[in-house]
Short mmCIF file of C-alpha atoms in Angstrom, two decimals:
data_model
loop_
_atom_site.label_atom_id
_atom_site.label_comp_id
_atom_site.label_asym_id
_atom_site.label_seq_id
_atom_site.Cartn_x
_atom_site.Cartn_y
_atom_site.Cartn_z
CA MET A 1 -16.51 1.93 -29.01
CA LEU A 2 -19.34 0.79 -26.81
CA LEU A 3 -18.59 -0.01 -23.22
CA GLU A 4 -20.11 -3.47 -23.66
CA GLN A 5 -17.71 -4.42 -26.42
CA PHE A 6 -14.77 -2.91 -24.63
CA ARG A 7 -15.46 -4.78 -21.41
CA ALA A 8 -15.81 -8.12 -23.18
CA GLN A 9 -12.25 -7.99 -24.56
CA GLN A 10 -9.99 -10.57 -22.98
CA PRO A 11 -6.45 -9.50 -22.26
CA SER A 12 -3.99 -11.68 -24.18
CA LEU A 13 -1.46 -13.87 -22.43
CA SER A 14 1.24 -11.36 -23.32
CA GLU A 15 -0.73 -8.49 -21.72
CA ARG A 16 -1.39 -10.56 -18.61
CA MET A 17 2.29 -11.32 -18.28
CA TYR A 18 3.11 -7.63 -18.65
CA VAL A 19 0.78 -6.70 -15.80
CA ILE A 20 2.29 -9.40 -13.58
CA LEU A 21 5.86 -8.28 -14.37
CA VAL A 22 4.95 -4.64 -13.63
CA GLY A 23 3.31 -5.76 -10.39
CA LEU A 24 6.48 -7.58 -9.36
CA PHE A 25 8.60 -4.56 -10.28
CA LEU A 26 6.45 -2.27 -8.12
CA GLY A 27 6.35 -4.75 -5.26
CA VAL A 28 10.12 -5.10 -5.13
CA LEU A 29 10.67 -1.34 -5.61
CA LEU A 30 8.36 -0.33 -2.75
CA LEU A 31 9.68 -3.05 -0.48
CA THR A 32 13.24 -1.90 -1.17
CA ASN A 33 12.34 1.64 -0.09
CA ILE A 34 10.91 0.30 3.16
CA ILE A 35 13.56 -2.22 4.20
CA THR A 36 16.68 -0.48 2.91
CA SER A 37 17.44 1.36 6.17
CA LYS A 38 18.48 -1.91 7.78
CA TYR A 39 22.20 -2.38 7.11
CA ILE A 40 23.25 -5.99 6.85
CA ILE A 41 26.54 -7.86 6.83
CA ILE A 42 27.28 -10.33 4.05
CA GLY A 43 30.78 -11.73 4.29
CA HIS A 44 32.98 -8.69 4.81
CA LEU A 45 30.60 -6.28 3.15
CA THR A 46 28.19 -3.96 4.93
CA LEU A 47 25.24 -3.51 2.62
CA THR A 48 21.72 -2.17 2.86
CA ALA A 49 18.95 -4.76 3.02
CA GLY A 50 17.73 -3.13 -0.18
CA ALA A 51 20.87 -4.31 -1.97
CA ILE A 52 19.48 -7.86 -2.06
CA THR A 53 16.11 -6.78 -3.50
CA TYR A 54 16.80 -3.67 -5.57
CA PRO A 55 18.80 -5.47 -8.31
CA PHE A 56 15.67 -7.45 -9.20
CA THR A 57 14.03 -4.20 -10.33
CA PHE A 58 16.81 -3.78 -12.90
CA SER A 59 16.45 -7.36 -14.11
CA LEU A 60 12.67 -6.97 -14.38
CA LEU A 61 13.00 -3.66 -16.22
CA ASP A 62 15.51 -5.15 -18.65
CA ILE A 63 13.27 -8.15 -19.27
CA ILE A 64 10.26 -5.89 -19.90
CA SER A 65 12.35 -3.68 -22.22
CA GLU A 66 13.54 -6.67 -24.18
CA VAL A 67 10.21 -8.45 -24.53
CA TYR A 68 7.77 -5.51 -24.72
CA GLY A 69 9.85 -2.65 -26.09
CA LYS A 70 10.91 0.80 -24.97
CA ASN A 71 7.49 2.39 -24.54
CA LYS A 72 6.16 -0.24 -22.20
CA ALA A 73 9.41 -0.14 -20.22
CA LYS A 74 9.17 3.65 -19.87
CA MET A 75 5.64 3.24 -18.57
CA VAL A 76 7.02 1.00 -15.81
CA ILE A 77 9.43 3.74 -14.70
CA TRP A 78 6.61 6.28 -14.45
CA MET A 79 4.50 3.82 -12.50
CA GLY A 80 7.41 3.25 -10.14
CA LEU A 81 7.58 6.98 -9.51
CA LEU A 82 3.82 7.19 -8.95
CA ALA A 83 3.81 4.22 -6.55
CA SER A 84 6.80 5.64 -4.62
CA LEU A 85 5.09 9.00 -4.13
CA PHE A 86 1.88 7.28 -3.06
CA MET A 87 3.82 5.19 -0.57
CA THR A 88 5.59 8.26 0.83
CA PHE A 89 2.27 9.97 1.41
CA ILE A 90 0.58 6.98 3.06
CA THR A 91 3.48 6.01 5.32
CA TYR A 92 3.92 9.65 6.38
CA LEU A 93 0.25 9.77 7.33
CA ALA A 94 0.41 6.43 9.17
CA ASN A 95 3.52 7.61 11.00
CA ILE A 96 2.07 10.86 12.37
CA ILE A 97 -1.33 9.45 13.37
CA PRO A 98 -1.54 9.09 17.20
CA ILE A 99 -0.96 5.48 18.23
CA TYR A 100 -3.33 3.22 20.21
CA GLU A 101 -1.82 2.31 23.59
CA HIS A 102 -2.00 -1.47 23.07
CA SER A 103 -0.78 -1.41 19.46
CA PRO A 104 1.09 -4.63 18.50
CA VAL A 105 3.85 -2.54 16.87
CA PRO A 106 5.15 0.29 19.10
CA GLN A 107 5.52 3.82 17.74
CA SER A 108 9.30 3.73 18.32
CA ALA A 109 9.73 0.91 15.79
CA PHE A 110 7.25 2.35 13.33
CA ARG A 111 8.82 5.81 13.45
CA LEU A 112 12.32 4.44 13.00
CA VAL A 113 11.45 2.43 9.91
CA PHE A 114 9.09 4.87 8.19
CA GLY A 115 10.81 8.05 9.35
CA PHE A 116 13.43 7.47 6.66
CA THR A 117 10.97 6.73 3.84
CA PRO A 118 10.52 10.29 2.47
CA GLY A 119 14.31 10.79 2.44
CA ILE A 120 14.82 7.48 0.67
CA VAL A 121 12.30 8.28 -2.06
CA LEU A 122 13.65 11.82 -2.46
CA GLY A 123 17.24 10.56 -2.42
CA SER A 124 16.67 7.91 -5.07
CA MET A 125 15.02 10.43 -7.40
CA VAL A 126 17.69 13.12 -7.05
CA ALA A 127 20.48 10.54 -7.30
CA TYR A 128 18.92 9.00 -10.39
CA LEU A 129 18.65 12.37 -12.17
CA ILE A 130 22.21 13.44 -11.38
CA ALA A 131 23.62 10.01 -12.28
CA GLN A 132 21.88 10.14 -15.66
CA LEU A 133 23.27 13.62 -16.37
CA VAL A 134 26.78 12.54 -15.40
CA ASP A 135 26.41 9.43 -17.55
CA VAL A 136 25.38 11.41 -20.64
CA TYR A 137 28.07 14.05 -20.10
CA LEU A 138 30.87 11.49 -19.65
CA PHE A 139 29.71 9.45 -22.60
CA GLU A 140 30.04 12.52 -24.81
CA LEU A 141 33.38 13.50 -23.27
CA VAL A 142 34.95 10.08 -23.82
CA ARG A 143 33.50 9.92 -27.33
CA ARG A 144 35.31 13.17 -28.20
CA ILE A 145 38.59 12.08 -26.61
CA THR A 146 38.58 8.72 -28.40
CA LYS A 147 37.33 10.38 -31.62
CA GLY A 148 34.25 8.18 -31.77
CA LYS A 149 36.13 4.88 -31.45
CA TYR A 150 35.87 2.22 -28.72
CA LEU A 151 32.15 2.29 -27.93
CA TRP A 152 32.66 -0.25 -25.11
CA LEU A 153 35.03 2.17 -23.36
CA ARG A 154 32.63 5.12 -23.11
CA ASN A 155 29.74 2.79 -22.42
CA ASN A 156 31.45 1.25 -19.41
CA ILE A 157 33.15 4.37 -18.06
CA SER A 158 30.00 6.47 -18.16
CA THR A 159 27.90 3.75 -16.52
CA LEU A 160 30.45 2.93 -13.81
CA ILE A 161 31.02 6.56 -12.80
CA GLY A 162 27.32 7.40 -13.12
CA GLN A 163 26.54 4.56 -10.71
CA LEU A 164 29.13 5.80 -8.22
CA PHE A 165 27.44 9.22 -8.16
CA ASP A 166 24.07 7.53 -7.81
CA THR A 167 25.17 5.45 -4.80
CA ALA A 168 26.94 8.29 -2.98
CA ILE A 169 24.16 10.86 -3.49
CA PHE A 170 21.43 8.44 -2.53
CA ALA A 171 23.11 7.40 0.75
CA GLY A 172 23.89 11.04 1.54
CA ILE A 173 20.34 12.28 1.08
CA ALA A 174 18.53 9.29 2.61
CA TRP A 175 20.56 8.83 5.79
CA MET A 176 22.35 12.14 6.38
CA ILE A 177 20.52 15.09 4.85
CA TRP A 178 16.97 13.88 5.47
CA PRO A 179 17.44 13.15 9.23
CA LEU A 180 19.28 16.50 9.59
CA LEU A 181 16.30 18.36 8.12
CA GLY A 182 14.31 17.24 11.16
CA LEU A 183 11.00 16.85 9.29
CA THR A 184 10.45 13.41 10.81
CA GLN A 185 11.12 12.82 14.48
CA GLY A 186 13.18 10.12 16.14
CA ILE A 187 15.74 9.33 13.43
CA GLU A 188 19.48 9.95 13.62
CA PRO A 189 21.80 10.72 10.68
CA ILE A 190 24.65 8.29 10.00
CA THR A 191 28.28 9.42 10.39
CA TRP A 192 30.63 10.32 7.52
CA ASN A 193 32.49 7.06 8.10
CA THR A 194 29.33 5.02 7.76
CA TRP A 195 28.37 6.99 4.68
CA TYR A 196 31.75 6.29 3.11
CA GLN A 197 31.61 2.62 4.05
CA ILE A 198 28.10 2.05 2.74
CA THR A 199 28.82 3.94 -0.50
CA VAL A 200 31.94 1.92 -1.28
CA ASN A 201 30.37 -1.41 -0.34
CA GLU A 202 27.14 -0.81 -2.19
CA TYR A 203 29.05 0.36 -5.23
CA MET A 204 31.18 -2.76 -5.31
CA PHE A 205 28.06 -4.87 -4.98
CA LYS A 206 26.37 -3.00 -7.83
CA VAL A 207 29.31 -3.52 -10.17
CA PHE A 208 29.37 -7.18 -9.22
CA PHE A 209 25.66 -7.40 -9.86
CA THR A 210 25.84 -5.96 -13.39
CA PHE A 211 27.66 -9.16 -14.35
CA ILE A 212 25.14 -11.45 -12.65
CA ASN A 213 22.34 -9.49 -14.27
CA ILE A 214 23.36 -10.59 -17.78
CA PRO A 215 22.49 -14.30 -17.47
CA VAL A 216 19.44 -13.47 -15.28
CA VAL A 217 18.01 -11.25 -18.02
CA TYR A 218 18.81 -13.80 -20.74
CA ILE A 219 17.02 -16.56 -18.83
CA GLY A 220 14.13 -14.26 -17.85
CA VAL A 221 13.56 -13.12 -21.43
CA TYR A 222 13.68 -16.71 -22.67
CA LEU A 223 11.16 -17.88 -20.05
CA VAL A 224 8.74 -14.97 -20.56
CA LYS A 225 8.85 -15.33 -24.34
CA ARG A 226 8.28 -19.05 -24.13
CA CYS A 227 5.41 -18.52 -21.68
CA ILE A 228 3.61 -15.99 -23.90
CA LYS A 229 4.66 -17.87 -27.05
CA ALA A 230 6.05 -14.72 -28.66
CA MET B 1 -14.51 -2.16 -33.25
CA ILE B 2 -11.73 0.23 -32.36
CA VAL B 3 -12.94 3.60 -33.50
CA THR B 4 -12.33 6.36 -31.03
CA GLN B 5 -9.16 5.24 -29.26
CA ARG B 6 -6.97 8.33 -29.22
CA PRO B 7 -3.80 7.60 -31.18
CA ILE B 8 -0.73 7.80 -28.96
CA ALA B 9 2.69 6.49 -29.83
CA GLY B 10 3.41 3.32 -27.90
CA MET B 11 0.70 2.23 -25.50
CA ALA B 12 -2.98 3.00 -26.03
CA LEU B 13 -4.43 5.50 -23.58
CA SER B 14 -6.78 2.88 -22.15
CA GLU B 15 -3.76 0.67 -21.45
CA ARG B 16 -1.90 3.47 -19.74
CA ILE B 17 -4.81 4.28 -17.49
CA PHE B 18 -5.21 0.62 -16.68
CA MET B 19 -1.56 0.47 -15.64
CA VAL B 20 -1.98 3.53 -13.41
CA LEU B 21 -4.94 1.86 -11.70
CA ALA B 22 -3.02 -1.40 -11.40
CA SER B 23 -0.08 0.44 -9.82
CA ILE B 24 -2.26 2.11 -7.21
CA PHE B 25 -3.79 -1.28 -6.48
CA ILE B 26 -0.44 -3.04 -6.01
CA ALA B 27 1.02 -0.19 -3.94
CA SER B 28 -2.04 -0.11 -1.66
CA LEU B 29 -1.95 -3.83 -1.19
CA ILE B 30 1.71 -3.92 -0.17
CA LEU B 31 1.33 -0.93 2.15
CA THR B 32 -1.67 -2.61 3.75
CA ASN B 33 0.49 -5.51 4.89
CA VAL B 34 3.46 -3.40 5.90
CA ILE B 35 1.66 -0.85 8.09
CA ALA B 36 -0.89 -3.30 9.55
CA GLY B 37 0.90 -3.59 12.91
CA LYS B 38 0.28 -0.04 14.11
CA TYR B 39 -3.13 0.57 15.64
CA PHE B 40 -4.84 3.90 16.23
CA THR B 41 -8.10 4.76 17.94
CA PHE B 42 -11.07 6.03 15.99
CA PHE B 43 -13.97 7.12 18.23
CA GLY B 44 -12.89 4.59 20.82
CA LEU B 45 -12.36 1.73 18.36
CA PRO B 46 -8.84 0.37 17.93
CA LEU B 47 -8.14 0.20 14.21
CA SER B 48 -5.17 -1.00 12.20
CA CYS B 49 -3.35 1.59 10.07
CA SER B 50 -3.99 -0.68 7.10
CA THR B 51 -7.59 0.60 7.10
CA LEU B 52 -6.10 3.89 5.81
CA VAL B 53 -5.00 2.32 2.56
CA TYR B 54 -6.86 -0.98 2.13
CA PRO B 55 -10.05 0.69 0.82
CA PHE B 56 -8.06 1.91 -2.21
CA THR B 57 -7.83 -1.69 -3.43
CA PHE B 58 -11.61 -1.94 -3.48
CA VAL B 59 -12.07 1.42 -5.21
CA VAL B 60 -9.64 0.33 -7.92
CA THR B 61 -11.19 -3.11 -8.48
CA ASP B 62 -14.62 -1.46 -8.72
CA ILE B 63 -13.40 1.06 -11.30
CA VAL B 64 -11.58 -1.63 -13.29
CA SER B 65 -14.61 -3.97 -13.17
CA GLU B 66 -16.86 -1.15 -14.37
CA VAL B 67 -14.71 0.16 -17.21
CA TYR B 68 -12.39 -2.70 -18.16
CA GLY B 69 -14.56 -5.69 -17.30
CA LEU B 70 -14.34 -8.86 -15.29
CA HIS B 71 -11.26 -10.35 -16.99
CA ARG B 72 -9.05 -7.38 -16.19
CA ALA B 73 -10.34 -7.16 -12.65
CA ARG B 74 -9.51 -10.82 -12.09
CA LEU B 75 -6.07 -10.31 -13.59
CA LEU B 76 -5.45 -7.53 -11.08
CA VAL B 77 -6.50 -9.71 -8.15
CA LEU B 78 -4.23 -12.54 -9.30
CA THR B 79 -1.29 -10.17 -9.78
CA GLY B 80 -1.82 -8.77 -6.29
CA PHE B 81 -1.68 -12.27 -4.88
CA ILE B 82 1.55 -13.21 -6.68
CA VAL B 83 3.21 -9.94 -5.65
CA SER B 84 2.12 -10.44 -2.03
CA ILE B 85 3.78 -13.85 -1.89
CA VAL B 86 7.05 -12.55 -3.37
CA VAL B 87 7.10 -9.53 -1.04
CA THR B 88 6.42 -11.70 2.01
CA MET B 89 9.33 -13.96 1.09
CA LEU B 90 11.69 -11.02 0.64
CA VAL B 91 10.61 -9.47 3.95
CA TRP B 92 11.27 -12.77 5.69
CA ILE B 93 14.77 -12.98 4.18
CA ALA B 94 15.55 -9.35 5.07
CA ASN B 95 14.45 -10.01 8.63
CA GLN B 96 16.75 -13.04 8.98
CA LEU B 97 19.91 -11.36 7.68
CA PRO B 98 22.45 -10.32 10.33
CA ILE B 99 22.35 -6.59 11.07
CA ALA B 100 25.37 -4.27 10.84
CA PRO B 101 26.25 -2.20 13.94
CA THR B 102 26.11 1.02 11.91
CA SER B 103 22.55 0.38 10.72
CA PRO B 104 20.28 3.49 10.92
CA ILE B 105 17.45 1.31 12.23
CA ASP B 106 18.05 -1.40 14.83
CA ALA B 107 17.14 -5.07 14.58
CA THR B 108 14.45 -4.82 17.27
CA ALA B 109 12.50 -2.14 15.43
CA PHE B 110 12.83 -4.07 12.20
CA SER B 111 11.64 -7.37 13.57
CA GLN B 112 8.87 -5.71 15.57
CA LEU B 113 7.53 -4.39 12.31
CA PHE B 114 8.30 -7.29 9.99
CA GLY B 115 8.41 -10.36 12.20
CA LEU B 116 4.84 -11.01 11.15
CA PHE B 117 3.01 -13.91 12.68
CA PRO B 118 2.49 -16.58 10.02
CA GLY B 119 -1.19 -16.59 11.00
CA VAL B 120 -1.58 -12.92 10.13
CA VAL B 121 0.04 -13.39 6.72
CA LEU B 122 -1.93 -16.57 6.04
CA GLY B 123 -5.16 -14.94 7.21
CA SER B 124 -4.78 -11.84 5.12
CA MET B 125 -3.79 -13.87 2.05
CA ILE B 126 -6.83 -16.14 2.26
CA GLY B 127 -9.10 -13.25 3.24
CA TYR B 128 -7.75 -11.13 0.43
CA LEU B 129 -8.20 -13.72 -2.31
CA THR B 130 -11.68 -14.73 -1.21
CA ALA B 131 -12.87 -11.17 -0.69
CA GLN B 132 -11.50 -9.80 -3.95
CA PHE B 133 -12.90 -12.62 -6.06
CA ILE B 134 -16.28 -12.31 -4.35
CA ASP B 135 -16.21 -8.53 -4.82
CA VAL B 136 -15.58 -8.93 -8.54
CA GLN B 137 -18.22 -11.67 -8.93
CA ILE B 138 -20.98 -9.83 -7.06
CA PHE B 139 -20.18 -6.65 -8.94
CA GLU B 140 -20.57 -8.41 -12.27
CA TYR B 141 -23.71 -10.26 -11.18
CA LEU B 142 -25.41 -7.06 -10.02
CA ARG B 143 -24.35 -5.30 -13.19
CA ILE B 144 -26.23 -7.91 -15.24
CA ILE B 145 -29.32 -7.79 -12.99
CA THR B 146 -29.53 -3.99 -13.03
CA LYS B 147 -28.78 -3.92 -16.77
CA ASN B 148 -25.76 -1.66 -16.34
CA LYS B 149 -27.66 0.98 -14.39
CA HIS B 150 -27.28 2.10 -10.79
CA LEU B 151 -23.56 1.80 -10.34
CA TRP B 152 -23.91 2.76 -6.69
CA ILE B 153 -25.84 -0.45 -5.89
CA ARG B 154 -23.20 -2.82 -7.23
CA ASN B 155 -20.34 -0.72 -6.01
CA ASN B 156 -21.54 -0.58 -2.41
CA PHE B 157 -23.14 -3.98 -2.19
CA SER B 158 -20.11 -5.81 -3.60
CA THR B 159 -17.71 -3.96 -1.36
CA LEU B 160 -19.81 -4.27 1.81
CA THR B 161 -20.26 -8.02 1.32
CA SER B 162 -16.65 -8.74 0.46
CA GLN B 163 -15.30 -6.56 3.26
CA LEU B 164 -17.42 -8.45 5.80
CA ILE B 165 -16.11 -11.78 4.52
CA ASP B 166 -12.56 -10.45 4.47
CA THR B 167 -12.74 -9.10 8.02
CA ILE B 168 -14.20 -12.34 9.39
CA ILE B 169 -11.61 -14.53 7.64
CA VAL B 170 -8.61 -12.41 8.63
CA VAL B 171 -9.60 -12.03 12.27
CA THR B 172 -10.59 -15.70 12.60
CA ILE B 173 -7.44 -17.14 11.04
CA ALA B 174 -5.00 -14.71 12.65
CA TRP B 175 -6.38 -14.64 16.20
CA VAL B 176 -8.44 -17.85 16.58
CA VAL B 177 -7.33 -20.62 14.19
CA TRP B 178 -3.58 -19.98 14.17
CA PRO B 179 -3.15 -19.81 17.98
CA MET B 180 -5.02 -23.15 18.23
CA ILE B 181 -2.90 -25.02 15.70
CA ASP B 182 0.57 -23.48 16.11
CA GLY B 183 1.45 -25.75 19.05
CA ASN B 184 2.76 -22.78 21.06
CA PRO B 185 1.26 -22.63 24.59
CA ALA B 186 2.06 -18.90 24.77
CA THR B 187 -0.47 -18.03 22.09
CA GLN B 188 -4.10 -18.26 23.08
CA PRO B 189 -7.05 -17.94 20.73
CA ILE B 190 -9.22 -14.91 21.49
CA GLY B 191 -12.71 -15.42 22.93
CA TRP B 192 -15.79 -14.97 20.78
CA GLN B 193 -16.64 -11.76 22.57
CA VAL B 194 -13.33 -10.13 21.66
CA TRP B 195 -13.63 -11.61 18.21
CA SER B 196 -17.00 -10.00 17.59
CA LYS B 197 -15.76 -6.67 18.94
CA ILE B 198 -12.77 -6.57 16.60
CA VAL B 199 -14.81 -7.73 13.62
CA MET B 200 -17.52 -5.15 14.31
CA GLY B 201 -15.03 -2.33 14.78
CA GLN B 202 -13.01 -3.07 11.66
CA TYR B 203 -16.11 -3.70 9.59
CA LEU B 204 -17.90 -0.51 10.64
CA PHE B 205 -14.91 1.56 9.65
CA LYS B 206 -14.38 -0.26 6.35
CA GLY B 207 -18.10 -0.04 5.59
CA LEU B 208 -18.11 3.69 6.25
CA LEU B 209 -15.18 4.21 3.89
CA ALA B 210 -16.83 1.99 1.29
CA LEU B 211 -19.92 4.24 1.32
CA LEU B 212 -17.77 7.36 1.12
CA ASP B 213 -15.95 6.08 -1.94
CA THR B 214 -19.16 5.91 -4.04
CA PRO B 215 -18.87 9.43 -5.50
CA LEU B 216 -15.21 8.71 -6.22
CA VAL B 217 -16.05 5.57 -8.22
CA TYR B 218 -18.79 7.46 -10.11
CA VAL B 219 -16.60 10.35 -11.11
CA SER B 220 -13.63 8.11 -11.98
CA THR B 221 -15.54 5.69 -14.19
CA TYR B 222 -17.27 8.57 -15.98
CA LEU B 223 -14.01 10.39 -16.61
CA ILE B 224 -12.01 7.32 -17.64
CA ALA B 225 -14.70 6.07 -20.05
CA LYS B 226 -14.89 9.51 -21.62
CA TRP B 227 -11.14 9.97 -21.70
CA ILE B 228 -10.33 6.70 -23.41
CA GLY B 229 -13.22 7.26 -25.79
CA ILE B 230 -15.75 4.53 -25.10
CA GLN B 231 -19.48 5.21 -25.05
CA ARG B 232 -21.47 4.23 -22.04
CA SER B 233 -24.65 2.50 -23.14
#
């Protein structure tokens, strides 16, 4: 095809919407990686600040999956990985560059926030992989025990336990193992107690969220479909 | 019309590459805002860390304009704007939430980094939208004038013009207009001398990077056009 013809093609409303949804997914994902080291208190729960933003990535991914299909949803996951690695590289560079003496943001604050970033990105990848393996393994195990009956049982058990692994491994790598490696200066690892507390609280929040996610995705899919008239 | 698109299950290759470019664009844009508060010195000039990543947005819009056309480039700019608004809102909420005593990072560090002055956010939003739309328009205009030849002219001229406009708008709104209208006696607008110094410094650095990115845009557009199987006239 000639470049001229190719360039003249207008993206359809549905394609435009896809790009905007992917943009939102990436925005929320990257922001989560940056702000998640601030622990917050909501009611009696101690959560990461990422807990209030991260769930939106799941809703967005589900909406994209539902409206645009599996392939376009997979693409979003790869783009999330690419953007996370890019962010790790840039923030690492910005962190080690010598600071100007009158800088509006002091190095202490910058180092504290971005010192954790590589550990967070690494932690979420490792945790994701292990959680998926556990999920698949358990699914198969329960299927054999129940002799292929009760799909809902293996579905829920594998997801719930997979998520527990995900939460615990992520918190361990991001806030304990990464600071202990000493590759970024000026950050301290959390204690075992804090690790335990944040894992349990985050996990409870995640389980709670899976229920909220259902109506959110239904409404999201309805709105996107109506908007692109699909 | 579609003849040489390589068949791939799912998304077309051209679509995939577009999404990769879009992702780099969005990531660069968000990082620009987040790391803007740290300054470093470059040959005596104080520069914001955002100058490390902001030029990526211009490289990507140039490549997209060149290969995918004006419509796609505009779509990217609009998406960037929507995402910026959402991210700013979420940052504001995260900054307001009460911190836990066990938090790995303390509230001071967090608010030093994210307690952005509304003027800075407003300035960069307006500067961003204006500059990106102007970049895309000039690029397209020059492409028509030069009859698709001399990519380096449109690439550099569009970026140099839009970066100047962007720099002026951001610095003016953030450090001159906002301090005048915010009703806070503690904030004073900067003098015109300081203003010109900051604008010059930022612009020189951005301009330098814009010139350096020319070979990058050339190689990328050539490779992408070849890869997705469209002939350059």
